[in-house]
Each structure stands twice: as C-alpha cells, then as structure tokens.
PDB file of C-alpha atoms and ligand atoms in Angstrom:
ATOM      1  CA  UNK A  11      14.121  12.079 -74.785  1.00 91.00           C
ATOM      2  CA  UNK A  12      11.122  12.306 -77.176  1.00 95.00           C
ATOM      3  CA  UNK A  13       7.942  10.426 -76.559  1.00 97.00           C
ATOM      4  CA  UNK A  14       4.495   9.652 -78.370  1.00 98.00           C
ATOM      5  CA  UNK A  15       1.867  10.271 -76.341  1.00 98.00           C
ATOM      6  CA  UNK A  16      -1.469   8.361 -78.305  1.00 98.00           C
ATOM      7  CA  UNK A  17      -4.295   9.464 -76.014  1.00 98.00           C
ATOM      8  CA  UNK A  18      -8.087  10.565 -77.137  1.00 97.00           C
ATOM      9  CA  UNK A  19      -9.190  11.781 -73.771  1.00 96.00           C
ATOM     10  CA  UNK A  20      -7.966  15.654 -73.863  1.00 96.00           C
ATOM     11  CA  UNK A  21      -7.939  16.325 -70.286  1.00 95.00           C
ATOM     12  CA  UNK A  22      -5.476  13.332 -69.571  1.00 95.00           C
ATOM     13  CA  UNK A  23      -3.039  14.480 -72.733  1.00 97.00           C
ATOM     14  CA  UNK A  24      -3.430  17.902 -71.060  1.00 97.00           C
ATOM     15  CA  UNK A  25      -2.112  17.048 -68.265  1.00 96.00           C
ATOM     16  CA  UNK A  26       0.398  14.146 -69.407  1.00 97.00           C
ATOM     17  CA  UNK A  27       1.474  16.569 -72.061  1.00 96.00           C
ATOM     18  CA  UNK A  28       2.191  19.233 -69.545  1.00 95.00           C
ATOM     19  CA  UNK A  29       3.745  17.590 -67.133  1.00 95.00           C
ATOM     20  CA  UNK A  30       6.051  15.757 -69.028  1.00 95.00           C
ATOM     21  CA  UNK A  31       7.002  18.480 -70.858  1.00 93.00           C
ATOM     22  CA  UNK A  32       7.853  20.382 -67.896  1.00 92.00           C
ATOM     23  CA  UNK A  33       9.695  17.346 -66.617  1.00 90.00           C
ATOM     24  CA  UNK A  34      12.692  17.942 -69.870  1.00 90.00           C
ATOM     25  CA  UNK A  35      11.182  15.346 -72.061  1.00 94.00           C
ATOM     26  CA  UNK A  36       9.474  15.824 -75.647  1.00 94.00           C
ATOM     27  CA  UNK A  37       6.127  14.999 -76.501  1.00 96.00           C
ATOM     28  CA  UNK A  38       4.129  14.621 -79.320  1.00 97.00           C
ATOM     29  CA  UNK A  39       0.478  14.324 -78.729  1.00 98.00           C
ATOM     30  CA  UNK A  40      -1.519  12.585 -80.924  1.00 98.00           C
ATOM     31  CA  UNK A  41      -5.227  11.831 -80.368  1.00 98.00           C
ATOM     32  CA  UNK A  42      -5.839   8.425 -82.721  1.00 97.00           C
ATOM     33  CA  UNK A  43      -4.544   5.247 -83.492  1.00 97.00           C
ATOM     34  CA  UNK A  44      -3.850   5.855 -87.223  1.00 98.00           C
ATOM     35  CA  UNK A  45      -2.150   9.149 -86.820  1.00 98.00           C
ATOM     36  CA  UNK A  46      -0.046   7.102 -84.044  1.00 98.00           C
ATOM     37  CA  UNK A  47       0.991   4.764 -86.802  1.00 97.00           C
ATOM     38  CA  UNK A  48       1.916   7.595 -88.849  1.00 97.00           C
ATOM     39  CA  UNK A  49       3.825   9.073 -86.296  1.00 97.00           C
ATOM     40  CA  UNK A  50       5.737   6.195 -85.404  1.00 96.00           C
ATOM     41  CA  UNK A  51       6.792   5.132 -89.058  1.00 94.00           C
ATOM     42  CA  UNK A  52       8.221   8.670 -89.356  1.00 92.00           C
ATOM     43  CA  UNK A  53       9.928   9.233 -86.269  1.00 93.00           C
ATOM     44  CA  UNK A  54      11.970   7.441 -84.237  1.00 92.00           C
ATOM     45  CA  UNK A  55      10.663   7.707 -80.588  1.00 95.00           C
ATOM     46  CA  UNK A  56      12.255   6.682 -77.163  1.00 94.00           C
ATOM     47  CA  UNK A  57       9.106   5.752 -75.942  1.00 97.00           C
ATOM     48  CA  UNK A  58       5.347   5.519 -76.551  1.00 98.00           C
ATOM     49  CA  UNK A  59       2.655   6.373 -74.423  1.00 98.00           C
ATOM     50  CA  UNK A  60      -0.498   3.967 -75.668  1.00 98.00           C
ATOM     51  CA  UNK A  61      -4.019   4.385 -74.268  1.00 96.00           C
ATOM     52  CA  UNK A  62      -5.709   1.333 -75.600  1.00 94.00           C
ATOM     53  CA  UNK A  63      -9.316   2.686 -76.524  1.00 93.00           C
ATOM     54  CA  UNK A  64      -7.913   5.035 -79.533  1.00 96.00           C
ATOM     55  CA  UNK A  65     -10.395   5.849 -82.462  1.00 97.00           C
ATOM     56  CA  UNK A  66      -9.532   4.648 -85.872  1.00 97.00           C
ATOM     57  CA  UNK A  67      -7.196   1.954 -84.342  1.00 97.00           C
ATOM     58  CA  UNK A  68      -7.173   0.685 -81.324  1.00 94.00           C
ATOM     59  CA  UNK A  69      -3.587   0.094 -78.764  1.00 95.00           C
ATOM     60  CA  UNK A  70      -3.807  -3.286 -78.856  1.00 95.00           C
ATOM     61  CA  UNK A  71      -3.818  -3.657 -82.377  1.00 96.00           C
ATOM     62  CA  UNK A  72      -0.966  -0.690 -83.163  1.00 97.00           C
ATOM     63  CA  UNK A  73       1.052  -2.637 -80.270  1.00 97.00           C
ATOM     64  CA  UNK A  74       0.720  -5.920 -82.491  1.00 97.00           C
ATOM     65  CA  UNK A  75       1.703  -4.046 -85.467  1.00 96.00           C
ATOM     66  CA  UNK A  76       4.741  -2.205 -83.852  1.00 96.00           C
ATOM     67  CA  UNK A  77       6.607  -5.305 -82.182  1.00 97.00           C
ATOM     68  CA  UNK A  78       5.517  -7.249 -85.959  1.00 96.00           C
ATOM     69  CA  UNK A  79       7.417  -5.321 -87.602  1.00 95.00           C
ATOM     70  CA  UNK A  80      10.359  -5.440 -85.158  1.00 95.00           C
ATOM     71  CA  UNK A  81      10.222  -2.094 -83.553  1.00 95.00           C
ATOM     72  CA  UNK A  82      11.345  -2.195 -80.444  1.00 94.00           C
ATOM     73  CA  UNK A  83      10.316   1.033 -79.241  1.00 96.00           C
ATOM     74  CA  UNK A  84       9.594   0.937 -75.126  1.00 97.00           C
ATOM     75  CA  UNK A  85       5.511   1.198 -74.567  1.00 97.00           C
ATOM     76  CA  UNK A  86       3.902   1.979 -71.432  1.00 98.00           C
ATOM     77  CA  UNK A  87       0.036   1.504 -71.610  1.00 96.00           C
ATOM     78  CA  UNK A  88      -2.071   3.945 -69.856  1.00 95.00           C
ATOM     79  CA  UNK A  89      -5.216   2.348 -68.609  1.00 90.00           C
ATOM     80  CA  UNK A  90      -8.483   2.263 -67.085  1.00 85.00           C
ATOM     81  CA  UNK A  91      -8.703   0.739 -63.314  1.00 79.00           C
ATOM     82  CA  UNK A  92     -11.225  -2.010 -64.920  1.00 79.00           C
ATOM     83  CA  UNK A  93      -9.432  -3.208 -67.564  1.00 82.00           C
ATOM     84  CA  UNK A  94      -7.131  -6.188 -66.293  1.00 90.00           C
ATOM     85  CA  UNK A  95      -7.374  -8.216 -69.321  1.00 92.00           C
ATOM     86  CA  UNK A  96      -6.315  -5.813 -71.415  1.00 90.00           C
ATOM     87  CA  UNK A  97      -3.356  -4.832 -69.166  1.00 91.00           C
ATOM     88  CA  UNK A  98      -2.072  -8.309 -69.391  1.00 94.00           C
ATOM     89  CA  UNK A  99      -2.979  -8.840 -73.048  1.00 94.00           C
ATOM     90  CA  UNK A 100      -1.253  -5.621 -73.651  1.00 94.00           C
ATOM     91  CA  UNK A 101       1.865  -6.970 -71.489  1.00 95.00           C
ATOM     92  CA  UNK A 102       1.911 -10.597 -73.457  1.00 96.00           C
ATOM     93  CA  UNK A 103       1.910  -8.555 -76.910  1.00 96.00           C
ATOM     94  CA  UNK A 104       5.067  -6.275 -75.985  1.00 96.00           C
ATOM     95  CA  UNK A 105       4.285  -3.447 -73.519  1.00 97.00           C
ATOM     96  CA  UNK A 106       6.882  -3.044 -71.721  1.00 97.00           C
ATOM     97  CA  UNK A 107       4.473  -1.161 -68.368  1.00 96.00           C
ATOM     98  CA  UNK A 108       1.299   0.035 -67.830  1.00 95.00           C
ATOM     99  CA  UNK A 109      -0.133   2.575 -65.725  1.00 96.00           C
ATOM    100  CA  UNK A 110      -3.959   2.955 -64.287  1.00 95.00           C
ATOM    101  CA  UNK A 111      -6.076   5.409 -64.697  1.00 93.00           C
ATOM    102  CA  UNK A 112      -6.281   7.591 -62.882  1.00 92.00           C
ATOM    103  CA  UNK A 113      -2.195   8.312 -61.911  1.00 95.00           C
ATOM    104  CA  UNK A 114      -0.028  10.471 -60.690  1.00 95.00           C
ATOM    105  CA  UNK A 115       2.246  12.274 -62.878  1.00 95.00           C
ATOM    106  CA  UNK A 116       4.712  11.986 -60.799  1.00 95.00           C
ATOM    107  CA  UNK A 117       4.619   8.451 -60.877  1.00 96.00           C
ATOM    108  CA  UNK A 118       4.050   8.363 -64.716  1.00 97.00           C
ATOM    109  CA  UNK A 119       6.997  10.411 -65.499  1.00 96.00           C
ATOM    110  CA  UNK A 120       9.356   7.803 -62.928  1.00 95.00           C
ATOM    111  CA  UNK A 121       7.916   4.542 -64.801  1.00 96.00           C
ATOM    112  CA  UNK A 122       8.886   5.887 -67.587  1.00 96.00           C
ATOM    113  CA  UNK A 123      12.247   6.469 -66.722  1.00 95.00           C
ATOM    114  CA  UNK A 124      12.453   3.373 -65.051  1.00 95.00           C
ATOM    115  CA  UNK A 125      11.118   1.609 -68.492  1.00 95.00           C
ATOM    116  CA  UNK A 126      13.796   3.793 -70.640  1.00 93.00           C
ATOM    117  CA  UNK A 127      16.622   2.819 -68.078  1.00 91.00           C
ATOM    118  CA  UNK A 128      15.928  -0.831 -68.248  1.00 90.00           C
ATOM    119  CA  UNK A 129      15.896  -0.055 -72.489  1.00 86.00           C
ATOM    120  CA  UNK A 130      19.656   1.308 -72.252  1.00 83.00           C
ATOM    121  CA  UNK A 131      20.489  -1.806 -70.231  1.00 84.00           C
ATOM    122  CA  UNK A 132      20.810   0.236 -67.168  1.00 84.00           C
ATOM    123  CA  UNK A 133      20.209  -1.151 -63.550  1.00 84.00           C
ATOM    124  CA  UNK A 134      20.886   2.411 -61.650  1.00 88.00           C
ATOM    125  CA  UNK A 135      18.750   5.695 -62.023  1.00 90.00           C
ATOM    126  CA  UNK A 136      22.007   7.735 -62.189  1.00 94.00           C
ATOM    127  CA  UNK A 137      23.478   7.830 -65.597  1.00 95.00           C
ATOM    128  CA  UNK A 138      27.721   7.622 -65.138  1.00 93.00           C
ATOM    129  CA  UNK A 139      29.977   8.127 -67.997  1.00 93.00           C
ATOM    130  CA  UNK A 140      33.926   8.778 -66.231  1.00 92.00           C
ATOM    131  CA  UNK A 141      33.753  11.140 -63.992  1.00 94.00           C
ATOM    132  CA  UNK A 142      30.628  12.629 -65.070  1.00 95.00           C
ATOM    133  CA  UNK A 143      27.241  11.831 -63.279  1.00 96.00           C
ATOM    134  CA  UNK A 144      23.605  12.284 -64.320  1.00 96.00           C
ATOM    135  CA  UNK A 145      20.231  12.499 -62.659  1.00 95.00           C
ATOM    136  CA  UNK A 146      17.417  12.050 -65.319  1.00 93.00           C
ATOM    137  CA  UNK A 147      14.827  12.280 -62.478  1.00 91.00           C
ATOM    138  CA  UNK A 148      16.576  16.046 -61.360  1.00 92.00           C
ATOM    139  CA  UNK A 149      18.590  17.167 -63.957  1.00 93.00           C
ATOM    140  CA  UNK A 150      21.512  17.489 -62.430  1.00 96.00           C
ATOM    141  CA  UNK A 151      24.770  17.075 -63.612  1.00 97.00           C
ATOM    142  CA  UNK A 152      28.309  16.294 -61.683  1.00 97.00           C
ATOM    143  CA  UNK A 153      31.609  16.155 -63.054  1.00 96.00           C
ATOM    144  CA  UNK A 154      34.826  15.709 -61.097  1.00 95.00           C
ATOM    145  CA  UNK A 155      32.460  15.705 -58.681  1.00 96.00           C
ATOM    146  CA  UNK A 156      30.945  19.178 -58.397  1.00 97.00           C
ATOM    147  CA  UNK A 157      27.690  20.592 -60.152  1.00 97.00           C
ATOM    148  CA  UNK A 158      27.799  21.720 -63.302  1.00 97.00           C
ATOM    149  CA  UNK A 159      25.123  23.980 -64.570  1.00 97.00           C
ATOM    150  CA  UNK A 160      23.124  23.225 -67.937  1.00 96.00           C
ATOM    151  CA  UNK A 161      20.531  24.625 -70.141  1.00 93.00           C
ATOM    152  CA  UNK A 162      17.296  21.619 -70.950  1.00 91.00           C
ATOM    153  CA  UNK A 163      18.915  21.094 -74.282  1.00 92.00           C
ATOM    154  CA  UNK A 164      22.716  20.613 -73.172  1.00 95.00           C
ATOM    155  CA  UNK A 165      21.393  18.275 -70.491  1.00 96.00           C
ATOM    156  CA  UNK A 166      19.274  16.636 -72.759  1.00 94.00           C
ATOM    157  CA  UNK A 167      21.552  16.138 -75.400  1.00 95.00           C
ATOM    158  CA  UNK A 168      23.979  14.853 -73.048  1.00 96.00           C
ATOM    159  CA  UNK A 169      21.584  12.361 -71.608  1.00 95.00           C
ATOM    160  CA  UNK A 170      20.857  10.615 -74.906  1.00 94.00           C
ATOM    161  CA  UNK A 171      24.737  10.302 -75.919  1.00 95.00           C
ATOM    162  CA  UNK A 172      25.637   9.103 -72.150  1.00 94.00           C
ATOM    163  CA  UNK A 173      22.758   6.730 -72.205  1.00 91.00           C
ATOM    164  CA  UNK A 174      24.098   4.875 -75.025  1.00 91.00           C
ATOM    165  CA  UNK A 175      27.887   5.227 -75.324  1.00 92.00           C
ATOM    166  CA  UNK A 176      29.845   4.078 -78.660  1.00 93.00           C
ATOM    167  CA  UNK A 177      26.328   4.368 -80.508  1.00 94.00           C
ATOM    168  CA  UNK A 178      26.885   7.244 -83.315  1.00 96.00           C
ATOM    169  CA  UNK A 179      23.944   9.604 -83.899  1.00 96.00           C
ATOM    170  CA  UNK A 180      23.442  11.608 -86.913  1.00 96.00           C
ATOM    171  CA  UNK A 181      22.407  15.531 -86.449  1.00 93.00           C
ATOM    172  CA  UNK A 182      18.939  14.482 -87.579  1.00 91.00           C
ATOM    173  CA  UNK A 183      18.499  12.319 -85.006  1.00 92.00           C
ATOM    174  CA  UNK A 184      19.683  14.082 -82.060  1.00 93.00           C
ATOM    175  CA  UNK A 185      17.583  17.402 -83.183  1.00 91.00           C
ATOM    176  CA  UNK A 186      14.925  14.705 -83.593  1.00 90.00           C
ATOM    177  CA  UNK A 187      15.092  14.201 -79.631  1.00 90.00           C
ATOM    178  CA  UNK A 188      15.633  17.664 -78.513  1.00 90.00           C
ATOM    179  CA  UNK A 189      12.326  19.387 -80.395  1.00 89.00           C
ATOM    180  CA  UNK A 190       8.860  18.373 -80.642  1.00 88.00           C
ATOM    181  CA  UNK A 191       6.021  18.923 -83.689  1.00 85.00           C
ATOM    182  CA  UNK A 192       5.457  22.728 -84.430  1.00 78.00           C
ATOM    183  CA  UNK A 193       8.939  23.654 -82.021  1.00 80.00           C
ATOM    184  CA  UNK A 194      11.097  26.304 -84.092  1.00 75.00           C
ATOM    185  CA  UNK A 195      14.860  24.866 -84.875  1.00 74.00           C
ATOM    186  CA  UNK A 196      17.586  27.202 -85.906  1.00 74.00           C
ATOM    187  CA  UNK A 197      19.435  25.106 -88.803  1.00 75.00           C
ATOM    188  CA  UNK A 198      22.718  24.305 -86.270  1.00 82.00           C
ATOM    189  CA  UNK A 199      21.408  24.216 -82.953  1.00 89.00           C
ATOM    190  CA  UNK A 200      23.097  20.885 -82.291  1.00 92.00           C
ATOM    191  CA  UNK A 201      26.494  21.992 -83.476  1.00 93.00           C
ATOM    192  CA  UNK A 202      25.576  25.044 -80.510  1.00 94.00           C
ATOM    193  CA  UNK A 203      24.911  22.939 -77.997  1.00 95.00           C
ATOM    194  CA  UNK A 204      27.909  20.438 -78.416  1.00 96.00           C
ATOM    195  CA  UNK A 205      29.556  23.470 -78.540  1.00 96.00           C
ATOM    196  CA  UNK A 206      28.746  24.332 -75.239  1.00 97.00           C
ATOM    197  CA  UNK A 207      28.923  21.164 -73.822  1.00 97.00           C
ATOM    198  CA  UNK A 208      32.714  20.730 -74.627  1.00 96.00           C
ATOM    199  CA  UNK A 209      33.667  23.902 -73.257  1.00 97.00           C
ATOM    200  CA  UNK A 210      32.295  22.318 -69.816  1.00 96.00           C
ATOM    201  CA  UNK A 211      33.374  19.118 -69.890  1.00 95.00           C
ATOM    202  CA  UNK A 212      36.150  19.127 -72.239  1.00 94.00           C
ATOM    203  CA  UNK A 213      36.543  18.963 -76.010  1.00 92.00           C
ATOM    204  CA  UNK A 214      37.249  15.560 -76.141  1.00 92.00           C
ATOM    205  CA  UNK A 215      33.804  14.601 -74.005  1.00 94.00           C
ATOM    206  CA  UNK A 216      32.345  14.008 -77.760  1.00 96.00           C
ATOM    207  CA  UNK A 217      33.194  12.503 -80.637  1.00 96.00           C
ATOM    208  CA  UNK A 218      32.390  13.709 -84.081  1.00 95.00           C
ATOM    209  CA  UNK A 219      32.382  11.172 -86.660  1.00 94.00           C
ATOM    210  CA  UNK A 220      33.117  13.036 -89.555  1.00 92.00           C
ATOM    211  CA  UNK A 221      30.219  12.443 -92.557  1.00 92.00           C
ATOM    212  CA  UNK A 222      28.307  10.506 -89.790  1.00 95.00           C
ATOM    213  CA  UNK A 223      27.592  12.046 -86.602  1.00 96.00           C
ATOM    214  CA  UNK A 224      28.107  12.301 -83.029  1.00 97.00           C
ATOM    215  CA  UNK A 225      28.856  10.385 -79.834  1.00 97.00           C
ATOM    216  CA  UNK A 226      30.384   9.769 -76.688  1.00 96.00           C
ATOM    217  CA  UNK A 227      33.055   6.550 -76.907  1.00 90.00           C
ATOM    218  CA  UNK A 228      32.467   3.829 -74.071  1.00 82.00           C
ATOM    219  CA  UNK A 229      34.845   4.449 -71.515  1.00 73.00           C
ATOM    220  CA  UNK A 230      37.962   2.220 -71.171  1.00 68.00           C
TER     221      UNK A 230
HETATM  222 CA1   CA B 311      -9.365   6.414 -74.810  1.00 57.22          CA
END
C-alpha cells in the first residue's frame, strides 16, 4: 500500500517514514503543501498522511481541494494536542481520522489500517479471499489453512488484489504500490512476483486480463 506522508517537521517524517516503511507499506515524504498537490495529481495513493500547518499550502486547504475535485483518497490528519478546531474542521471537510501529536507509531500504523479497511468496505482486520487468509497488521499469510511464506512484495501485491476483488489493475498501477520515489524497478518485476505467487497458491489465484491488467475474480 503506498501512502503520502505531507509533514514539515523532519523529526516526525523521520520517524513516521521509518516506521511505516518498516511496517511493508510505501511512503513518499513530502515536506509542503504544494509539492503534496503535485504529488497527489500524479499518483494515485491509498492514503494520505496530512499535517495541517504545511508551508506553501496549508492541510486544510489541500483537503478542500482534494475531496472538490472528487478524490476520494483516505486522509488521516496528524495533529497537534491543541488544535481541536482544526481536528473537527478537518473531519467536516473529508478526513477520514486524525491522530495527536505526539503518537505512537504503533498506533499510527493500526489507524491507518483501520481507515484503509473501512475504504475496501471491510469490517474485519483479516483480509479472506477462499481459502486464503491475510493479516495486514503481521504479514502473514494462510492458505488451506497452513502458513505460507512470502517475500514484502508478493505479500504486498497480494494484499492490494485481495483487498479489492473483481477490480482490474494495470502493471503501472500495481508497480505504482509496490515502490516508492527514488526505489530502483527492474522493467517486469510485477510479471516476477505474480509469477511467484501462482506457483504458491495456484495459477489460477490471478487473473490476467489480457491488454488490461491483473486481478483476483470475487469469489463465487
Ligand atoms: Ca507542521
């Protein structure tokens, strides 16, 4: 899952950068509000990140913007214990969360889960497609009912095509969720990793829609 992380203060995109990074997601870090514009017009996110005080352009304002111009993309707002107005204005105008500064990473990284969950229309933390089961919060995966080992790009491929079954993504946009700004991509590293991922859970786990891309058909 790839998220925007629009924060000035360095030593809290450090650490949210970090942390969330080791936790399997991808993050770009970006430090104000009109290079977060630019980085949402270009790429297509699973979630943002928004610290309200940016430079150059504020959250509020790029939140107002965003859900104008119909993008739905979930926002959690990362604020300062003082602010309660601008929690709830930030709520009213589309956030979808927020979390006070100072926090817990730990915390951060499960309301954002819980905020992508509720995006994919999902009540339960564990992601089930047949007989295979997901844990976004440990990364573990269970088909037929025993563990099955995978590599942070099978498992996050597999996460984003189980999230949303029958939903056909192009190559672009599943390389689009697996690497970050500046992260080297060989020219097929999908086509690998799908590669991989049948020969564990079966060739006919994913679909390829020839000319269009890839998914994983809603189970009967
Ligand atoms: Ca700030």
């Amino acid at each position: 899952m790839r998220l925007l992380l629009a924060e000035d203060d360095r030593m809290i995109g450090d650490s949210v950068h970090q942390g969330l990074c080791q936790d399997g997601f991808v993050v770009d870090w970006v430090r104000d509000g009109l290079e977060a514009e630019l980085a949402l017009e270009t790429i297509e996110y699973d979630g943002l990140l928004l610290d309200l005080g940016l430079p150059r352009k504020d959250g509020i304002a790029i939140l107002k913007a965003l859900r104008a111009r119909g993008d739905t993309v979930p926002v959690l707002i990362l604020t300062a214990r003082d602010a309660v107005a601008n929690r709830i204005e930030g709520l009213d105008q589309g956030a979808d969360d927020y979390i006070v500064k100072p926090f817990d990473l730990d915390e951060l990284t499960a309301r954002i889960r819980a905020v992508l969950r509720r995006r994919s229309g999902r009540a339960q933390a564990i992601i089930q497609y047949g007989a295979l089961m997901l844990d976004p919060s440990t990364h573990q995966a269970i088909f037929n009912s025993k563990p099955v080992a995978l590599s942070r790009y099978e498992f996050a491929l597999l996460e984003v095509l189980a999230s949303r079954p029958g939903l056909v993504f192009s190559r672009d946009q599943l390389e689009q969720k697996l690497y970050g700004w500046g992260q080297e991509t060989e020219s097929n590293t999908v086509e690998v990793y799908i590669h991989k991922l049948r020969k564990k859970f079966g060739v006919g786990i994913i679909r390829n829609i020839h000319g269009v891309g890839y998914t994983m058909t809603k189970p009967a």
